[in-house]
């Protein structure tokens, strides 16, 4: 078949797969029965036709995405979760247009806290968006529908917006990734503003790589948005490369007060995970950042929300409760009371807090915090809509005010519900944050080594090259034996003996176990490492003296026939030292 014919066949194959994915998505929408997730869905047949015609050479060819309904998609109404506000855009928002040009396909428009005002996902006449894991709890907002569409597996990724944390809080509560880029990297042309100077287009996905790819494809000035700006990291490598030993800032213990039960412990485990990756963790006082966060709603900056949609709310007061959410309306209309003098005073205070915050974080690579503080039920938010919401943004509200990049990643579960952490850094540190998050989120393997891969031994460099990090010294249980294999150079051979055979090899009493080290490797590095392992070496499960099981180096039993048994020495280092002593 000619090259053109092969390409055509490949295109047809991808189109068929993409069409099947569309059918799967629409079937999934029906199966999960979460109508509140969507405000407008495209016609299935139209989406299938678009999928069948997708160009297979495009970077996002055939991937499906959802769009928060304050972002324009040509041919679909933009409501910002208010029917009275709805309009029909004639062209896509810049962000949407760039994704479609990369081969991604829009499924529909998603629900949100009205006018993107809220972090709970319940402030919408289209219904409260329920959590993907527990429908009695909130989804988080304001990008509620987009996050849940991803968490439920309907779409591959989704667009949200983030002014106070709306692209991160729902990610944490849904167990997915949420990336909030530096302000201005992604143009907001075609986005209904919440606070025009603070808004960011964000991405939700189950994969950090996919979320970051979408951000990169959407980035760059479009000649329309006056606040859009080029990525300074493209000319400043220090904003991309990680230092040899990244320094991770964490809040003081008192600044973690008020977390939901079990969350402080979950955060401590995340901190330990960063330490295990070889990072230095330093405690810092983030009071200036928390004080700045309070200004977003408690100060004059809320006046920008009134500038965005206040006139519409004023003109439709008679629809309060039916089409206009009373809590949202109260927040937005409250912004009208701010004076110019108050705004300038708050801006001066924000400048001072920003300087203090930057000083506190000076010399660190990123700030690590929980993404939010708790996961309330729908009833708890209904009982205290403003107070419950205020707790959600403790660690998110300051990022846009202080021109910082941020992203949220899953960090395990507490009582069966997702827990997430967030990395935040200075403007244009997006790629550096992604590198930290990728290492944190990547699956790892803990590996016991007992010979030439130990620290200070000749093959240790292979472990380091595979991304390995030393965790601890360890010892096996007493039923393991260590032999010197007849190889060049000699290698240790660890085998497990029966309990009755677990002596020291020469009748001098029971073995005390074999000394070794536990190293943590990224799964990809472990796979590469194991692929190069020569026979008769093998990988298996080794039980340590403390009762835990880890993956470890073993040897096939045939290889120890006739081999010298050095179990009595307790480990490979002792054997090597004995050889040195004999030569002396």
Short mmCIF file of C-alpha atoms in Angstrom, two decimals, residues 232-451:
data_model
loop_
_atom_site.label_atom_id
_atom_site.label_comp_id
_atom_site.label_asym_id
_atom_site.label_seq_id
_atom_site.Cartn_x
_atom_site.Cartn_y
_atom_site.Cartn_z
CA UNK A 232 8.56 34.20 30.26
CA UNK A 233 9.82 30.67 30.98
CA UNK A 234 10.65 30.29 27.29
CA UNK A 235 13.50 32.76 27.78
CA UNK A 236 14.31 32.07 31.44
CA UNK A 237 15.41 28.51 32.01
CA UNK A 238 15.51 29.00 35.78
CA UNK A 239 11.70 28.93 35.75
CA UNK A 240 11.73 25.47 34.19
CA UNK A 241 14.68 23.46 35.50
CA UNK A 242 14.48 21.98 38.97
CA UNK A 243 17.44 22.54 41.27
CA UNK A 244 19.50 19.46 42.23
CA UNK A 245 17.65 19.37 45.56
CA UNK A 246 14.26 21.10 45.32
CA UNK A 247 13.17 22.90 48.49
CA UNK A 248 9.48 22.40 49.21
CA UNK A 249 7.87 24.95 51.53
CA UNK A 250 5.04 23.77 53.78
CA UNK A 251 2.87 25.81 56.16
CA UNK A 252 3.49 25.94 59.87
CA UNK A 253 1.48 23.42 61.86
CA UNK A 254 -0.83 26.12 63.22
CA UNK A 255 -1.68 27.15 59.66
CA UNK A 256 -3.01 23.65 58.98
CA UNK A 257 -5.54 23.90 61.78
CA UNK A 258 -9.14 23.29 60.82
CA UNK A 259 -8.55 20.52 58.30
CA UNK A 260 -11.18 17.80 58.05
CA UNK A 261 -10.58 14.70 60.20
CA UNK A 262 -7.75 12.63 58.79
CA UNK A 263 -6.61 15.31 56.37
CA UNK A 264 -3.66 16.54 58.46
CA UNK A 265 -2.35 12.98 58.53
CA UNK A 266 -2.90 12.63 54.78
CA UNK A 267 -1.01 15.86 54.19
CA UNK A 268 1.84 14.64 56.41
CA UNK A 269 2.08 11.54 54.23
CA UNK A 270 2.27 13.72 51.13
CA UNK A 271 5.07 15.74 52.73
CA UNK A 272 6.92 12.52 53.54
CA UNK A 273 6.48 11.45 49.93
CA UNK A 274 8.25 14.60 48.75
CA UNK A 275 11.04 13.93 51.24
CA UNK A 276 11.35 10.38 49.91
CA UNK A 277 11.89 11.83 46.44
CA UNK A 278 15.03 13.50 47.75
CA UNK A 279 13.49 16.96 48.22
CA UNK A 280 14.22 19.19 51.18
CA UNK A 281 11.10 20.21 53.09
CA UNK A 282 11.12 23.50 54.99
CA UNK A 283 8.39 24.96 57.20
CA UNK A 284 7.52 28.59 56.44
CA UNK A 285 5.12 31.16 57.84
CA UNK A 286 2.49 31.73 55.15
CA UNK A 287 0.53 34.33 57.11
CA UNK A 288 1.00 36.99 54.37
CA UNK A 289 -0.49 34.60 51.78
CA UNK A 290 -3.47 33.74 53.96
CA UNK A 291 -4.08 37.43 54.68
CA UNK A 292 -3.95 38.15 50.95
CA UNK A 293 -6.45 35.34 50.33
CA UNK A 294 -8.95 37.05 52.62
CA UNK A 295 -8.83 40.22 50.52
CA UNK A 296 -10.35 38.53 47.48
CA UNK A 297 -13.87 38.54 48.95
CA UNK A 298 -13.56 40.60 52.14
CA UNK A 299 -11.89 43.56 50.44
CA UNK A 300 -12.69 45.94 47.60
CA UNK A 301 -11.58 43.50 44.91
CA UNK A 302 -15.10 42.06 44.87
CA UNK A 303 -16.09 45.29 43.09
CA UNK A 304 -14.67 43.74 39.91
CA UNK A 305 -17.39 41.09 40.10
CA UNK A 306 -19.98 43.86 40.18
CA UNK A 307 -18.30 45.46 37.16
CA UNK A 308 -18.62 42.15 35.30
CA UNK A 309 -22.27 41.19 35.86
CA UNK A 310 -23.69 43.59 38.42
CA UNK A 311 -25.77 45.50 35.90
CA UNK A 312 -27.39 42.28 34.71
CA UNK A 313 -28.29 41.24 38.24
CA UNK A 314 -29.66 44.72 39.01
CA UNK A 315 -31.87 44.53 35.91
CA UNK A 316 -33.23 41.06 36.77
CA UNK A 317 -33.87 41.33 40.49
CA UNK A 318 -37.40 40.04 39.92
CA UNK A 319 -35.89 36.67 38.94
CA UNK A 320 -34.08 36.24 42.26
CA UNK A 321 -34.40 32.65 43.43
CA UNK A 322 -35.77 31.41 40.12
CA UNK A 323 -32.96 32.24 37.72
CA UNK A 324 -30.56 34.25 39.89
CA UNK A 325 -28.89 32.55 42.82
CA UNK A 326 -29.47 34.71 45.94
CA UNK A 327 -26.05 33.98 47.45
CA UNK A 328 -24.24 34.87 44.24
CA UNK A 329 -26.36 37.99 43.78
CA UNK A 330 -25.64 39.11 47.32
CA UNK A 331 -21.88 38.76 46.81
CA UNK A 332 -21.87 40.54 43.45
CA UNK A 333 -24.19 43.36 44.47
CA UNK A 334 -22.16 43.87 47.63
CA UNK A 335 -19.27 44.89 45.40
CA UNK A 336 -21.11 48.06 44.44
CA UNK A 337 -20.47 49.49 47.91
CA UNK A 338 -16.68 49.54 47.47
CA UNK A 339 -15.12 52.92 46.85
CA UNK A 340 -12.13 53.77 44.71
CA UNK A 341 -10.30 54.86 47.85
CA UNK A 342 -10.96 51.47 49.46
CA UNK A 343 -9.75 49.69 46.34
CA UNK A 344 -6.47 51.63 46.29
CA UNK A 345 -5.98 51.00 50.00
CA UNK A 346 -6.55 47.26 49.51
CA UNK A 347 -4.20 47.24 46.52
CA UNK A 348 -1.50 48.84 48.66
CA UNK A 349 -2.07 46.23 51.36
CA UNK A 350 -1.97 43.45 48.76
CA UNK A 351 1.35 44.77 47.44
CA UNK A 352 2.81 44.64 50.95
CA UNK A 353 1.46 41.17 51.61
CA UNK A 354 2.81 39.98 48.26
CA UNK A 355 6.28 41.24 49.10
CA UNK A 356 6.15 39.55 52.49
CA UNK A 357 4.86 36.33 50.95
CA UNK A 358 7.62 36.27 48.36
CA UNK A 359 10.19 36.89 51.10
CA UNK A 360 8.80 33.96 53.11
CA UNK A 361 9.11 31.66 50.09
CA UNK A 362 12.50 32.99 48.96
CA UNK A 363 14.87 30.15 48.18
CA UNK A 364 12.12 27.54 47.89
CA UNK A 365 11.03 25.81 44.71
CA UNK A 366 7.31 25.60 45.45
CA UNK A 367 4.75 25.82 48.23
CA UNK A 368 2.94 22.59 49.11
CA UNK A 369 -0.45 22.81 50.81
CA UNK A 370 -3.66 20.85 51.01
CA UNK A 371 -5.82 21.99 48.10
CA UNK A 372 -8.75 22.79 50.38
CA UNK A 373 -9.70 22.30 54.02
CA UNK A 374 -12.74 20.00 54.02
CA UNK A 375 -15.36 18.21 51.95
CA UNK A 376 -18.81 19.23 53.18
CA UNK A 377 -22.13 17.63 52.42
CA UNK A 378 -24.78 19.35 50.35
CA UNK A 379 -26.79 19.86 53.55
CA UNK A 380 -23.87 21.51 55.35
CA UNK A 381 -23.43 24.01 52.53
CA UNK A 382 -27.17 24.68 52.36
CA UNK A 383 -27.18 25.45 56.09
CA UNK A 384 -24.33 27.97 55.83
CA UNK A 385 -23.72 28.84 52.16
CA UNK A 386 -21.27 31.70 52.72
CA UNK A 387 -19.39 30.29 55.71
CA UNK A 388 -19.02 26.83 54.20
CA UNK A 389 -17.74 28.33 50.96
CA UNK A 390 -15.24 30.57 52.75
CA UNK A 391 -13.49 27.54 54.24
CA UNK A 392 -12.90 26.08 50.77
CA UNK A 393 -10.52 28.78 49.51
CA UNK A 394 -8.06 29.12 52.38
CA UNK A 395 -5.09 27.87 50.32
CA UNK A 396 -6.29 28.88 46.85
CA UNK A 397 -7.59 32.46 47.03
CA UNK A 398 -4.21 34.20 47.06
CA UNK A 399 -2.66 32.63 43.94
CA UNK A 400 -4.17 34.87 41.27
CA UNK A 401 -4.09 38.01 43.42
CA UNK A 402 -0.33 37.51 43.83
CA UNK A 403 0.30 36.36 40.23
CA UNK A 404 1.24 32.77 41.00
CA UNK A 405 0.92 29.50 39.10
CA UNK A 406 -0.67 26.50 40.80
CA UNK A 407 -1.83 22.96 40.22
CA UNK A 408 -3.73 20.35 42.22
CA UNK A 409 -3.03 16.62 42.18
CA UNK A 410 -4.57 13.62 43.96
CA UNK A 411 -2.79 12.48 47.13
CA UNK A 412 -4.73 9.44 48.26
CA UNK A 413 -7.99 8.90 50.11
CA UNK A 414 -9.37 9.61 53.56
CA UNK A 415 -12.42 7.61 54.65
CA UNK A 416 -13.03 6.56 51.06
CA UNK A 417 -13.01 10.09 49.62
CA UNK A 418 -10.27 11.74 47.57
CA UNK A 419 -7.70 13.97 49.23
CA UNK A 420 -5.60 16.36 47.16
CA UNK A 421 -2.58 18.58 47.53
CA UNK A 422 -1.51 21.68 45.66
CA UNK A 423 1.81 23.06 44.45
CA UNK A 424 2.05 26.82 44.02
CA UNK A 425 4.93 28.91 42.71
CA UNK A 426 5.75 32.27 41.15
CA UNK A 427 4.44 33.39 37.78
CA UNK A 428 5.71 31.30 34.85
CA UNK A 429 6.93 28.46 37.09
CA UNK A 430 4.23 26.25 35.54
CA UNK A 431 6.60 23.69 34.03
CA UNK A 432 8.65 23.46 37.21
CA UNK A 433 5.50 22.77 39.24
CA UNK A 434 4.48 20.14 36.70
CA UNK A 435 7.84 18.38 37.06
CA UNK A 436 7.45 18.26 40.84
CA UNK A 437 3.88 17.02 40.56
CA UNK A 438 4.79 14.38 37.97
CA UNK A 439 7.40 12.87 40.27
CA UNK A 440 4.97 12.97 43.20
CA UNK A 441 2.10 11.42 41.29
CA UNK A 442 4.12 8.81 39.42
CA UNK A 443 3.76 5.20 40.59
CA UNK A 444 6.83 3.92 42.38
CA UNK A 445 8.37 0.64 43.45
CA UNK A 446 10.30 0.09 46.68
CA UNK A 447 13.23 -2.24 45.94
CA UNK A 448 15.50 -4.09 48.35
CA UNK A 449 19.11 -4.36 47.19
CA UNK A 450 21.70 -6.49 49.00
CA UNK A 451 24.82 -6.36 46.85
#
